[in-house]
Protein backbone atom coordinates (compact mmCIF):
# COMPACT_ATOMS: atom_id res chain seq x y z
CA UNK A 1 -27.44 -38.46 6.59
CA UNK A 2 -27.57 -34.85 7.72
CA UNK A 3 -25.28 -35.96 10.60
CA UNK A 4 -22.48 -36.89 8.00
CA UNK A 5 -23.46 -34.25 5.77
CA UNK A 6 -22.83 -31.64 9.01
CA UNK A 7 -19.53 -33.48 9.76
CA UNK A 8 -18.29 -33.00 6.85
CA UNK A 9 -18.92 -29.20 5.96
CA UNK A 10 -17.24 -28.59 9.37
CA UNK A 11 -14.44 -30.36 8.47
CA UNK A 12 -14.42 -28.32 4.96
CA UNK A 13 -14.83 -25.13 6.94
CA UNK A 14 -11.66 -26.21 9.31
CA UNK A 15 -9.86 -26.78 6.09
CA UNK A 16 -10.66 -23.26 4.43
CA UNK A 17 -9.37 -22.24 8.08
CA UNK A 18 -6.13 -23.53 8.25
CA UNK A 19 -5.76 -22.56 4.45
CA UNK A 20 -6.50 -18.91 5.72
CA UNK A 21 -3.69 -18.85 8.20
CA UNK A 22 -1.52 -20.50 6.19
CA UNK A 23 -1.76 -17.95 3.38
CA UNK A 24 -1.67 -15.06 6.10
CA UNK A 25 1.83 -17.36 7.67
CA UNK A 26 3.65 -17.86 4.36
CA UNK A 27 2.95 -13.67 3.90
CA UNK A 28 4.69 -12.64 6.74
CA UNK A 29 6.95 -14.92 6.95
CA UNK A 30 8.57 -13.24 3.59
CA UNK A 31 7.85 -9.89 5.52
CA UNK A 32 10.03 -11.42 8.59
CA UNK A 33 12.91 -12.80 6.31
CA UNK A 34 12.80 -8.83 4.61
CA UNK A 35 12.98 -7.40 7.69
CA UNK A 36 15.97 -9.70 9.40
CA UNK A 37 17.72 -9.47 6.20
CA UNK A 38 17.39 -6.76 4.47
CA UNK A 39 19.82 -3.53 4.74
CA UNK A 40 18.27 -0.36 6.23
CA UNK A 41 20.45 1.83 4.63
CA UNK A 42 18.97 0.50 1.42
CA UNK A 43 15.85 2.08 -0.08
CA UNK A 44 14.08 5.35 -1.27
CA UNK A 45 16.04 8.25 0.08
CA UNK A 46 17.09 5.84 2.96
CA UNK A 47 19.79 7.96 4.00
CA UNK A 48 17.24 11.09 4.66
CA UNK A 49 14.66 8.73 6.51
CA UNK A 50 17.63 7.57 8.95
CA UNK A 51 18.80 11.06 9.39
CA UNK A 52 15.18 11.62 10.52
CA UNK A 53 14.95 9.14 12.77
CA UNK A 54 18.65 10.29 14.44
CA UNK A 55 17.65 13.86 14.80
CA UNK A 56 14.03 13.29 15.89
CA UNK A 57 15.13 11.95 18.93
CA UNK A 58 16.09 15.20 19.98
CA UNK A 59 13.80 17.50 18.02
CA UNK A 60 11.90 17.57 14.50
CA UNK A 61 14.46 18.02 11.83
CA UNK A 62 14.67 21.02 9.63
CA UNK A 63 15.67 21.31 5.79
CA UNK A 64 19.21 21.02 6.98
CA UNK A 65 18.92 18.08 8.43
CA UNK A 66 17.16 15.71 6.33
CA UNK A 67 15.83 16.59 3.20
CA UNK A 68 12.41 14.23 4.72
CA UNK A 69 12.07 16.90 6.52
CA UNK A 70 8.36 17.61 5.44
CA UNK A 71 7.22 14.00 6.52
CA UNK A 72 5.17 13.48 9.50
CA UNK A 73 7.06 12.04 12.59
CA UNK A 74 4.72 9.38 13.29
CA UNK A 75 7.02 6.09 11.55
CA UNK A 76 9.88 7.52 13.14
CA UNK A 77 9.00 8.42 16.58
CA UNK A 78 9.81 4.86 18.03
CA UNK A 79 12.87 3.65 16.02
CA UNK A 80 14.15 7.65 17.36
CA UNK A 81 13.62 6.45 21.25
CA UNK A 82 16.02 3.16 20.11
CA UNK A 83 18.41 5.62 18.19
CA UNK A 84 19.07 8.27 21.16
CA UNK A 85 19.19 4.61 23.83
CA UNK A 86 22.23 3.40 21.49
CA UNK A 87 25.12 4.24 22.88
CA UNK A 88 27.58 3.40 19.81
CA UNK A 89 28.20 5.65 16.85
CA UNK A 90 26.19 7.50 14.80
CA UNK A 91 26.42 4.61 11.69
CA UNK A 92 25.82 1.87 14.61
CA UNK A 93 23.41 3.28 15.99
CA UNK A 94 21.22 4.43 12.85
CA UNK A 95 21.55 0.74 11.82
CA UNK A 96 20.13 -0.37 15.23
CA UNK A 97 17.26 2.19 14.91
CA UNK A 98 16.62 1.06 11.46
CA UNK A 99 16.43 -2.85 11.98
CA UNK A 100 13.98 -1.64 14.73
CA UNK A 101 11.97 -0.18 12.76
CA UNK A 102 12.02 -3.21 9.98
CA UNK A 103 10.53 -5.21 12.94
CA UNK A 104 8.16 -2.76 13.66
CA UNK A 105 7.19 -3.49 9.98
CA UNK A 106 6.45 -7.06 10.38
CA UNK A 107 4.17 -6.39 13.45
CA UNK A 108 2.28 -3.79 11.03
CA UNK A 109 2.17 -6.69 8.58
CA UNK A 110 0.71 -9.23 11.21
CA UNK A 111 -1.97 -6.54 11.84
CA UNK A 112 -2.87 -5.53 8.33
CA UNK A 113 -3.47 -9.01 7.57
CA UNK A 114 -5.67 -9.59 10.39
CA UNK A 115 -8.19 -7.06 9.31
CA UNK A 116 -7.50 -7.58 6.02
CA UNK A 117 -9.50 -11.24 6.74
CA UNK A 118 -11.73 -9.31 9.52
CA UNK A 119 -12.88 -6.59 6.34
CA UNK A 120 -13.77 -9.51 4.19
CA UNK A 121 -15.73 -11.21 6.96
CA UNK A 122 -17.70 -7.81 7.30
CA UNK A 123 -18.36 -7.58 3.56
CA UNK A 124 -19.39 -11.28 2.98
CA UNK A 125 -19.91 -13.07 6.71
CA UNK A 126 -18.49 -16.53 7.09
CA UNK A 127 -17.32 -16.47 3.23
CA UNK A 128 -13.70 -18.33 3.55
CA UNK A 129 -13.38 -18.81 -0.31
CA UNK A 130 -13.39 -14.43 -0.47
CA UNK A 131 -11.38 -14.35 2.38
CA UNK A 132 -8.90 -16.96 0.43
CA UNK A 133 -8.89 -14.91 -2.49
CA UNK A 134 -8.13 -11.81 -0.72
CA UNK A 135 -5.33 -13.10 0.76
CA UNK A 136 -3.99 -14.28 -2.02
CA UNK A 137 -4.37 -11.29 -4.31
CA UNK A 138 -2.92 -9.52 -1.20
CA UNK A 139 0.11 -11.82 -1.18
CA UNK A 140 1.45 -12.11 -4.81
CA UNK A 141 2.07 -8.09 -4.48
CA UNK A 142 5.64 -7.74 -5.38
CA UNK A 143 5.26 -3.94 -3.64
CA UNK A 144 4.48 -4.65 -0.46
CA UNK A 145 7.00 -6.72 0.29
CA UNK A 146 9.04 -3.98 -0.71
CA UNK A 147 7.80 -1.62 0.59
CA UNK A 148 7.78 -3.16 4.15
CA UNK A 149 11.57 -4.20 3.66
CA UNK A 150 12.33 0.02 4.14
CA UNK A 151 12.12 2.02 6.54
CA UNK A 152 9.64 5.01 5.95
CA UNK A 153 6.13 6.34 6.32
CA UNK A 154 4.10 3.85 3.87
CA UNK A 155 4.03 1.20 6.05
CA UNK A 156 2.57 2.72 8.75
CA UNK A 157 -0.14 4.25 5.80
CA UNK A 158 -0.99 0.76 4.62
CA UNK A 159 -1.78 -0.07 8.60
CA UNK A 160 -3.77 3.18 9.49
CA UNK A 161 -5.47 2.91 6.04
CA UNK A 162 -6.78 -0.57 6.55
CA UNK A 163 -7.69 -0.22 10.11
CA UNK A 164 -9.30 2.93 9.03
CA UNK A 165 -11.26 0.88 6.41
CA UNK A 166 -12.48 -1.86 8.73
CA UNK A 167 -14.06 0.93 11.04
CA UNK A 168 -15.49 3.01 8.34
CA UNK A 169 -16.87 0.17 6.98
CA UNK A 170 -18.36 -1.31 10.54
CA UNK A 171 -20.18 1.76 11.14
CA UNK A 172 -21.47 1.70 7.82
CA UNK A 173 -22.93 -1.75 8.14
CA UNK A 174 -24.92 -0.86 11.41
CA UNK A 175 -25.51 2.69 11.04
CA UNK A 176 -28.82 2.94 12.77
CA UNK A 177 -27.36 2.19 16.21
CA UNK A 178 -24.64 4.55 15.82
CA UNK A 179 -23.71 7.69 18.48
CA UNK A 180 -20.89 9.97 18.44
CA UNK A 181 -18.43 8.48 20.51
CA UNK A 182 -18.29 5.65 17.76
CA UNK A 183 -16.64 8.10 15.61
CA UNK A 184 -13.21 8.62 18.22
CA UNK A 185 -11.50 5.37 17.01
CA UNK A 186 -11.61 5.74 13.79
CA UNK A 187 -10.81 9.34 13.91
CA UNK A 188 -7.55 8.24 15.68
CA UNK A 189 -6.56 5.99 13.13
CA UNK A 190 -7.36 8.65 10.55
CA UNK A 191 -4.85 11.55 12.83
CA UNK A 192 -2.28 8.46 12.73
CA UNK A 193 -2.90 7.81 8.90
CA UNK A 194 -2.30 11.78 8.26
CA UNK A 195 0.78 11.67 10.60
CA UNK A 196 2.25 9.12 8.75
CA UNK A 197 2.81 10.51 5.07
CA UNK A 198 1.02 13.05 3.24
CA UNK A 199 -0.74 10.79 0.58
CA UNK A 200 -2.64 9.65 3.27
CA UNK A 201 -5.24 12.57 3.37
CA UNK A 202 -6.42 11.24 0.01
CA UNK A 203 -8.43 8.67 1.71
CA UNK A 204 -10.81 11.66 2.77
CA UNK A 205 -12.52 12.14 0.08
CA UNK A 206 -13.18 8.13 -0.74
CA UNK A 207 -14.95 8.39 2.90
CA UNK A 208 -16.72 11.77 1.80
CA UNK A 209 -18.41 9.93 -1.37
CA UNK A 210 -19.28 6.82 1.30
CA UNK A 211 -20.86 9.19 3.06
CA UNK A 212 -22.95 10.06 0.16
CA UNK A 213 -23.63 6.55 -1.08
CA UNK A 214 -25.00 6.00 2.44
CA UNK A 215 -27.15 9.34 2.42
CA UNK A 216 -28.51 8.29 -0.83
CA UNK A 217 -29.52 4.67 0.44
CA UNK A 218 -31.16 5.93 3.41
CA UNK A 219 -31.38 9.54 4.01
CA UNK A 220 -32.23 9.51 8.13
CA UNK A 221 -29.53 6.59 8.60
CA UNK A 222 -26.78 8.35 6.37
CA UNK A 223 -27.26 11.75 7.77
CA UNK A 224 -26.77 10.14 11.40
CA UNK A 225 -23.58 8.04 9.53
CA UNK A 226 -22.38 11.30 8.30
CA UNK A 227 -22.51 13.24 11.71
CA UNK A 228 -20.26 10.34 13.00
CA UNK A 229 -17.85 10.50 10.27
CA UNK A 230 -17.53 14.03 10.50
CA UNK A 231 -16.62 13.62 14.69
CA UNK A 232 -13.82 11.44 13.37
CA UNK A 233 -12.59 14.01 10.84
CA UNK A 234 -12.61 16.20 13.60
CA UNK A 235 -10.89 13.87 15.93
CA UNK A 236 -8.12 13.35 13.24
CA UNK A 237 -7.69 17.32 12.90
CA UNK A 238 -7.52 17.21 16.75
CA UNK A 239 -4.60 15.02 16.69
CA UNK A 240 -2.71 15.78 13.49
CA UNK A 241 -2.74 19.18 13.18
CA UNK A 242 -0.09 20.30 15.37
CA UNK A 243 2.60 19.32 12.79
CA UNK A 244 0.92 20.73 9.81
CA UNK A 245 0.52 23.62 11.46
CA UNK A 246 4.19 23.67 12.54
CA UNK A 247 4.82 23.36 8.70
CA UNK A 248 3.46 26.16 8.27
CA UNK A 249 4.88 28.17 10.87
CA UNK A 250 7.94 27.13 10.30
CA UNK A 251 8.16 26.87 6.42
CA UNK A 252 5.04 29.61 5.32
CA UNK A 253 2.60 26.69 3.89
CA UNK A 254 1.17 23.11 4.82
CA UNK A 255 3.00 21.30 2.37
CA UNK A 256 6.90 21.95 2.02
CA UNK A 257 8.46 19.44 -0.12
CA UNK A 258 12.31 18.62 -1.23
CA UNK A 259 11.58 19.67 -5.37
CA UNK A 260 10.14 23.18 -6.55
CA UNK A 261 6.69 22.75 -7.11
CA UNK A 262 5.56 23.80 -10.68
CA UNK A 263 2.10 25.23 -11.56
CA UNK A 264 0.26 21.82 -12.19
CA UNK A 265 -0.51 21.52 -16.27
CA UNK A 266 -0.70 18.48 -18.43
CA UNK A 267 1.91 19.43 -20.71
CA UNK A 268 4.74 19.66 -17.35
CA UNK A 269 5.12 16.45 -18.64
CA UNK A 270 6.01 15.18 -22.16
CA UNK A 271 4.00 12.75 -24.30
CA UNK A 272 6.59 10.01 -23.64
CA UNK A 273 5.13 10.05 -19.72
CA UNK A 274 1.52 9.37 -20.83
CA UNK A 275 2.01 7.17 -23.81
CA UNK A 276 4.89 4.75 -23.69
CA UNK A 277 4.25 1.08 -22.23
CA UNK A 278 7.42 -0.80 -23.08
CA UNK A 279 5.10 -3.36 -24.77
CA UNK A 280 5.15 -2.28 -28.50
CA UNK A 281 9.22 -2.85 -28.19
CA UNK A 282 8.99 -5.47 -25.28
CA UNK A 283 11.35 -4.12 -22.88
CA UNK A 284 9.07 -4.44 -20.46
CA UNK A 285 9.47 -8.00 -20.58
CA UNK A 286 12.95 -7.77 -21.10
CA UNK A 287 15.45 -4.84 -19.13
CA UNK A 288 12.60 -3.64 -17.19
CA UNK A 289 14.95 -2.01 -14.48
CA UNK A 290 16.47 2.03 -14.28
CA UNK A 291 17.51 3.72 -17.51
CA UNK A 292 15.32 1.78 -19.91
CA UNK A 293 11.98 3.98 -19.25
CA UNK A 294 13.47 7.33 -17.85
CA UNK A 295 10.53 9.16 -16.92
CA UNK A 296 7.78 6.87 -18.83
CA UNK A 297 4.86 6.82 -15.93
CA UNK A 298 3.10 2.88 -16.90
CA UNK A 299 6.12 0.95 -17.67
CA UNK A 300 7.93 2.46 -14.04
CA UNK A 301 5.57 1.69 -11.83
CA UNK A 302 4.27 -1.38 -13.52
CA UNK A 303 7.79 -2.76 -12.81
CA UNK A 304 7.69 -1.15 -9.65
CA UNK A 305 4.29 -3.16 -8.73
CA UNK A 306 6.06 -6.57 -9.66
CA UNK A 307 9.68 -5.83 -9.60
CA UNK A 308 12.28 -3.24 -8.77
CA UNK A 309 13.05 -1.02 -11.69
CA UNK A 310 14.26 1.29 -9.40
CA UNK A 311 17.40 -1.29 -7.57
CA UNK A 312 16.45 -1.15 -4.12
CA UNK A 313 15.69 -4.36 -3.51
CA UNK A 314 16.72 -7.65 -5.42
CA UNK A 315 17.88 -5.64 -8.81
CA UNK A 316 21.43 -4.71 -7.14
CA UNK A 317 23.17 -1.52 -8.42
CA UNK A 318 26.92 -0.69 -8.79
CA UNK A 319 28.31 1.78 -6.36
CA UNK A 320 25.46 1.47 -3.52
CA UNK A 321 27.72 0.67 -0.72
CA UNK A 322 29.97 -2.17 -1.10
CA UNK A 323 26.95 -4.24 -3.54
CA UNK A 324 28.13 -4.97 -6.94
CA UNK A 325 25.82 -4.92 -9.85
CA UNK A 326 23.79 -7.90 -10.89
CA UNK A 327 21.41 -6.35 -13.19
CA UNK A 328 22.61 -8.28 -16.53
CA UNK A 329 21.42 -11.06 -14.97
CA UNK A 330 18.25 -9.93 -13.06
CA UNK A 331 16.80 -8.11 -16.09
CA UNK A 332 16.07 -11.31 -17.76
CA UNK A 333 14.36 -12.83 -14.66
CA UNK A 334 12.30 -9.48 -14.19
CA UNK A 335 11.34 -9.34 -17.46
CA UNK A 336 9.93 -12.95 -16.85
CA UNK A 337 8.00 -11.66 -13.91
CA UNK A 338 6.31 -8.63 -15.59
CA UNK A 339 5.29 -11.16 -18.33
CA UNK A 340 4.08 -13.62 -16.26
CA UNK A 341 2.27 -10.91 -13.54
CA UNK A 342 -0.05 -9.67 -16.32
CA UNK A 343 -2.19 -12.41 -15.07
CA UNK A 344 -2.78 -11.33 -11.99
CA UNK A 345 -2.92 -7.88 -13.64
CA UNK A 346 -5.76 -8.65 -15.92
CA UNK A 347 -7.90 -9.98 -12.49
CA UNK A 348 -6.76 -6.50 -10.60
CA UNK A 349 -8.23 -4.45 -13.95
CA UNK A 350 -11.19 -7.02 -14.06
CA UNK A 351 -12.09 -6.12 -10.14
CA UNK A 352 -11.72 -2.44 -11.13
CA UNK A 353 -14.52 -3.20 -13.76
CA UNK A 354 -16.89 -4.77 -11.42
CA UNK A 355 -16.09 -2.28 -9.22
CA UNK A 356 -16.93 0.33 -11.65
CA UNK A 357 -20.19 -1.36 -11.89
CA UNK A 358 -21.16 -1.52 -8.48
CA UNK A 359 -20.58 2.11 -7.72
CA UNK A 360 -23.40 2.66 -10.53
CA UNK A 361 -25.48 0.71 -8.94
CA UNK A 362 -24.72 1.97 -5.06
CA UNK A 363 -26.47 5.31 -6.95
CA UNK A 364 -29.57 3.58 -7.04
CA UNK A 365 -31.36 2.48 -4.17
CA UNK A 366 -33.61 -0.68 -4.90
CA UNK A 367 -30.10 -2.00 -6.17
CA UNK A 368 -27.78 -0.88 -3.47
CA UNK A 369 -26.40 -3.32 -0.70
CA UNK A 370 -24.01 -2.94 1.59
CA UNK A 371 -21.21 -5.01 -0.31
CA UNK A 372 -22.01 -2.96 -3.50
CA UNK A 373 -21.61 0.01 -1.41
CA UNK A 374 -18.06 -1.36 0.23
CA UNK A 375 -16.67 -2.26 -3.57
CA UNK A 376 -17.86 1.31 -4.60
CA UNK A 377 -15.41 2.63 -2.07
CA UNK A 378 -12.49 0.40 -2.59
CA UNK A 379 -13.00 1.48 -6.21
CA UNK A 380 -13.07 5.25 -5.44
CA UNK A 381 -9.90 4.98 -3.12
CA UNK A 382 -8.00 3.82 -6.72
CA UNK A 383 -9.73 6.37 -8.06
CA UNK A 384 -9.19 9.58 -6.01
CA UNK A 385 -5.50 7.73 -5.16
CA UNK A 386 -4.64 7.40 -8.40
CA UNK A 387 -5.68 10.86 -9.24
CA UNK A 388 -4.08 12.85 -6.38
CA UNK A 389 -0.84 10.85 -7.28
CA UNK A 390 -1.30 12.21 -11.21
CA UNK A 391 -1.12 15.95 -9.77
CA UNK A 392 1.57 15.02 -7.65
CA UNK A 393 3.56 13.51 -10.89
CA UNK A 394 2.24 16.82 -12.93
CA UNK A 395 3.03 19.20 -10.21
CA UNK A 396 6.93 18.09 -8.82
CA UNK A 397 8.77 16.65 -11.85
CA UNK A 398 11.39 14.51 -11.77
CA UNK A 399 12.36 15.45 -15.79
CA UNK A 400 14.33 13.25 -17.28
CA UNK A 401 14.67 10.20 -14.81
CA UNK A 402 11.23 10.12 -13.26
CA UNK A 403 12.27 9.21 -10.14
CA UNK A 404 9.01 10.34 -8.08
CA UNK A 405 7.41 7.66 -9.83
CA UNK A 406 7.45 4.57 -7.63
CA UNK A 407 4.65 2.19 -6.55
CA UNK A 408 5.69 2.30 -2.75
CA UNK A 409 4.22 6.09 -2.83
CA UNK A 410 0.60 4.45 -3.89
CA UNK A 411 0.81 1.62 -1.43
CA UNK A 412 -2.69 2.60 -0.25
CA UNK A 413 -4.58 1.11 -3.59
CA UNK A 414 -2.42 -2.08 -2.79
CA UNK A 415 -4.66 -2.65 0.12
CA UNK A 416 -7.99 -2.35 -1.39
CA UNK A 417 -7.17 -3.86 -4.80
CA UNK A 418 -7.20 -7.15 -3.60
CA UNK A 419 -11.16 -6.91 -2.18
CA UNK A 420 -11.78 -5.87 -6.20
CA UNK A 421 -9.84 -8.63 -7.68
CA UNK A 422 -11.27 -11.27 -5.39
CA UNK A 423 -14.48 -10.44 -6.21
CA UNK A 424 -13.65 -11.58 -9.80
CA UNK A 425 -12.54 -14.74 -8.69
CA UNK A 426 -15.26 -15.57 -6.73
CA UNK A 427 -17.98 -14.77 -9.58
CA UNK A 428 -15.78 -17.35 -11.57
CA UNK A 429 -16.19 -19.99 -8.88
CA UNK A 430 -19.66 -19.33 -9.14
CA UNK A 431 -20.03 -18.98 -12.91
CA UNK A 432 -17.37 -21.10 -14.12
CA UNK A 433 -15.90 -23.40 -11.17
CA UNK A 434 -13.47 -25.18 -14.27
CA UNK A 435 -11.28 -21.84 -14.72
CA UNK A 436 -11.95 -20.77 -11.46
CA UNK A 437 -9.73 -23.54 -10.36
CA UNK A 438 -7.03 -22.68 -13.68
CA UNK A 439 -6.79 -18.89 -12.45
CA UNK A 440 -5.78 -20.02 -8.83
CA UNK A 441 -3.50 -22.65 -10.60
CA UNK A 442 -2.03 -19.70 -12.50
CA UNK A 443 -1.91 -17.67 -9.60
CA UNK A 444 0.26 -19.92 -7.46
CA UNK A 445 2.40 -21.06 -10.54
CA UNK A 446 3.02 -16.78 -11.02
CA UNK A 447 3.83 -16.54 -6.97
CA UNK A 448 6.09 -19.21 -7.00
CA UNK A 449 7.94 -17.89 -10.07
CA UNK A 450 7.67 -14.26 -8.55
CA UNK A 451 9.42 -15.35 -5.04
CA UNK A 452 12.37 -14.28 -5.46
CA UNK A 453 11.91 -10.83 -6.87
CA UNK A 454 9.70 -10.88 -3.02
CA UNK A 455 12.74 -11.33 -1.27
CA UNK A 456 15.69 -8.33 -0.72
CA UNK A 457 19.03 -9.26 -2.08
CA UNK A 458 20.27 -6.18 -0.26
CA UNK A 459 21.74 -8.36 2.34
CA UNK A 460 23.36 -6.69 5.86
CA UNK A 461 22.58 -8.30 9.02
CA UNK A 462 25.91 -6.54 11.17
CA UNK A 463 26.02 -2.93 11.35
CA UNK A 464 29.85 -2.43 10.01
C-alpha cells in the first residue's frame, strides 16, 4: 500500500516537473520568436540606444551623441564589440549589433527564469504548485515580453535584480554560518544591476529594510547578516562607481538626464495625472493606445502592463519607418485585453495585500519566518519602486503627452510581483481547491486571449 502510494506521488512530482519546464519553455519561446522577429530599430528611444551602442565601441558617448547618454554602459558593452567587428555600414551594422543584443535578451530570459524557480524553491522547499504559480503569474506579463523584444538597459535590470534577490535571500535563510567573502557575489550582481540603468539603485533600500527585519528577528544573526550586506554594497560601489563618477566629472552631478529636471512638488503635475482611470468612460477597455490618456499616470501604464499604448510593439503607428498604421483595428483587441487582464490584476493587488500583511508581522518576532520575511521584501521593492518612480514622474515631466510614463521603466516590480500573487493562489488551493482550479482556468483562458498582444508585429528580420 505505501509502495503504490510512494509510486504514485513520484509520478505526481515528475508531472508538476515537466509542467514546470514546460511553463518556463512556452515563456521563452515567445521571448525567442521577439527576439528573431522583432525590429531593433523599434522601441523606446531606439534610435539613441543604437547610437550608444555604435559609439561605445570606441568611447562612452557624450550629449552629442546620443541623447542615452546618461545610461550606464553595461547592456551595451557587448552588442558595441559586434558593432565595431561589422564591417558594413553604419545602418547594417547597428542592425547586426541590435539583433545581437535581442539574443542576448533571450539568454537573460533563460536565466531569470531559472532563479525565478530556484527563489521559490528557497522560500517554500520542494513546493512545485508555488513554483507553478510563479511561473505562471511571471508569464501572462504582457511587459516583459516587451520589454525583452528592445534593446536597452531593463533587461539586463530584471537579470541583475533577480539574481540579486536569490543571493540576498540565500544569505538570509542561513545567516548564522555567514563570513564576509559571502557578500562578493552578490555585491557584483548589485555593481552590474547599478551599471545597467539608474532605477536600479532603488533596490537598496528594499535590502536596507531586510536588513532590519533580520536584526529585529535575531539581533546577533542580523547584525552578522548586515555586516555581509554592507561588504556587498561596498563591492557594488567598488565596481560601479567609476561611471557615476565620470558623470560627474564630466557633466557636474551623478545624475544627468535628457529633460530639465524641475524642483519635485505634487502639483508639477495636474489632477488629471493622479485621478483619471479610463474606467468611468471605458476607454480603457476600448482605444486604450497613444492620444486617448495624454499624460493620465494609471490608465498609461496599466495599458502599458498588458498592452502597448505607447505603439512599439504590436499597436503599429503611421510614419515609423515603412509600418503602416493598424491601430483602428488593434484598439478593439487591446481594449479586450485590459478587460480581460483585470483578473490577473485583482490576484497581483490581492498578493500586495498579503504582502502587506506579512511585513506586519516580520515586525514581530514570535510571528516572523523566513517566508514572511521574503514576502515583506518583495512587497517593499513595489513599494520603494513604485515610489522612486512617482518622484521621477513629479520631478522630469513629460506635460502634455506623458511619455516618461511606461511600464518597461518599472520592470523591476514585474519580477517580484509574481512571488506576491502566487502566494494568493496557493492559499486558495489550500482554502478553496474549487476556485483555485477556476482562477488557473481563468488564467490560461486570459493568456491565451492575451498572446498576441505578447508577440511584436514590428516585423524586420533583413537589415535593408
Amino acid at each position: 500500500m505505501n509502495v503504490n502510494h510512494n509510486v504514485r506521488t513520484q509520478r505526481g512530482q515528475q508531472d508538476l516537473n515537466r509542467l514546470i519546464l514546460a511553463i518556463a519553455c512556452i515563456i521563452n519561446a515567445l521571448v525567442a520568436v521577439n527576439a528573431a522577429l522583432h525590429n531593433p530599430f523599434i522601441g523606446y528611444d531606439a534610435d539613441n540606444h543604437l547610437d550608444y551602442v555604435s559609439v561605445l565601441a570606441v568611447r562612452l558617448p557624450t550629449e552629442s551623441d546620443s541623447l542615452e547618454y546618461y545610461s550606464p554602459p553595461l547592456p551595451y558593452f557587448l552588442p558595441s564589440l559586434v558593432f565595431q567587428l561589422c564591417e558594413s555600414n553604419t545602418v547594417t551594422c547597428k542592425y547586426v549589433a541590435g539583433k545581437f543584443a535581442q539574443g542576448i535578451n533571450l539568454l537573460l530570459s533563460i536565466v531569470i527564469t531559472v532563479f525565478l524557480i530556484k527563489t521559490a524553491d528557497l522560500i517554500r522547499p520542494k513546493d512545485q504548485h508555488f513554483k507553478i504559480a510563479v511561473l505562471i503569474m511571471f508569464g501572462i506579463l504582457t511587459v516583459y515580453y516587451k520589454t525583452f523584444s528592445q534593446v536597452r538597459g531593463e533587461p539586463y535590470v530584471a537579470f541583475f535584480e533577480v539574481l540579486s534577490i536569490y543571493l540576498v535571500l540565500q544569505l538570509a535563510q542561513t545567516p548564522e554560518a555567514l563570513t564576509v567573502k559571502d557578500g562578493i557575489l552578490p555585491g557584483i550582481c548589485l555593481g552590474g544591476l547599478c551599471l545597467s540603468r539608474q532605477f536600479g539603485f532603488l533596490l537598496f533600500p528594499a535590502i536596507g529594510c531586510l536588513v532590519v527585519l533580520i536584526v529585529i528577528w535575531k539581533k546577533t544573526l542580523g547584525l552578522k547578516y548586515s555586516g555581509v550586506i554592507l561588504f556587498s554594497i561596498f563591492v557594488a560601489f567598488i565596481s560601479c562607481s567609476w561611471f557615476y563618477l565620470y558623470l560627474h566629472r564630466t557633466y557636474g552631478t551623478f545624475t544627468p538626464y535628457a529633460i530639465r529636471p524641475r524642483e519635485f512638488s505634487f502639483s508639477n503635475q495636474p489632477l488629471s495625472f493622479y485621478r483619471n482611470t479610463g474606467i468611468g468612460n471605458s476607454l480603457l477597455f476600448r482605444s486604450p493606445t497613444r492620444k486617448t490618456f495624454n499624460n493620465q499616470v494609471i490608465p498609461i501604464f496599466y495599458s502599458e502592463t498588458w498592452g502597448d499604448y505607447w505603439g512599439y510593439f504590436v499597436f503599429r503607428r503611421e510614419g515609423i519607418l515603412e509600418y503602416k498604421s493598424n491601430q483602428a483595428a488593434i484598439n478593439r483587441y487591446l481594449g479586450r485585453v485590459n478587460l480581460v487582464s483585470l483578473i490577473p490584476s485583482l490576484i497581483f493587488a490581492g498578493g500586495m495585500i498579503f504582502g502587506l500583511r506579512s511585513l506586519q508581522q516580520s515586525f514581530n518576532v514570535a510571528n516572523s519566518s523566513f517566508e514572511s520575511r521574503a514576502f515583506s521584501f518583495f512587497v517593499l521593492i513595489v513599494l520603494i519602486s513604485l515610489t522612486g518612480y512617482l518622484w521621477y514622474l513629479l520631478t522630469y515631466t513629460m506635460i502634455p503627452k506623458g511619455a516618461t510614463i511606461k511600464a518597461t521603466y518599472m520592470i523591476q516590480i514585474f519580477m517580484v510581483l509574481p512571488f506576491l500573487a502566487a502566494n494568493v493562489l496557493e492559499k486558495l488551493r489550500a482554502i478553496h481547491p474549487r476556485l483555485y482550479s477556476l482562477s488557473l482556468a481563468l488564467i490560461l483562458a486570459v493568456f491565451v486571449h492575451n498572446i498576441p498582444a505578447m508577440l511584436t508585429h514590428y516585423w524586420r528580420l533583413q537589415p535593408y
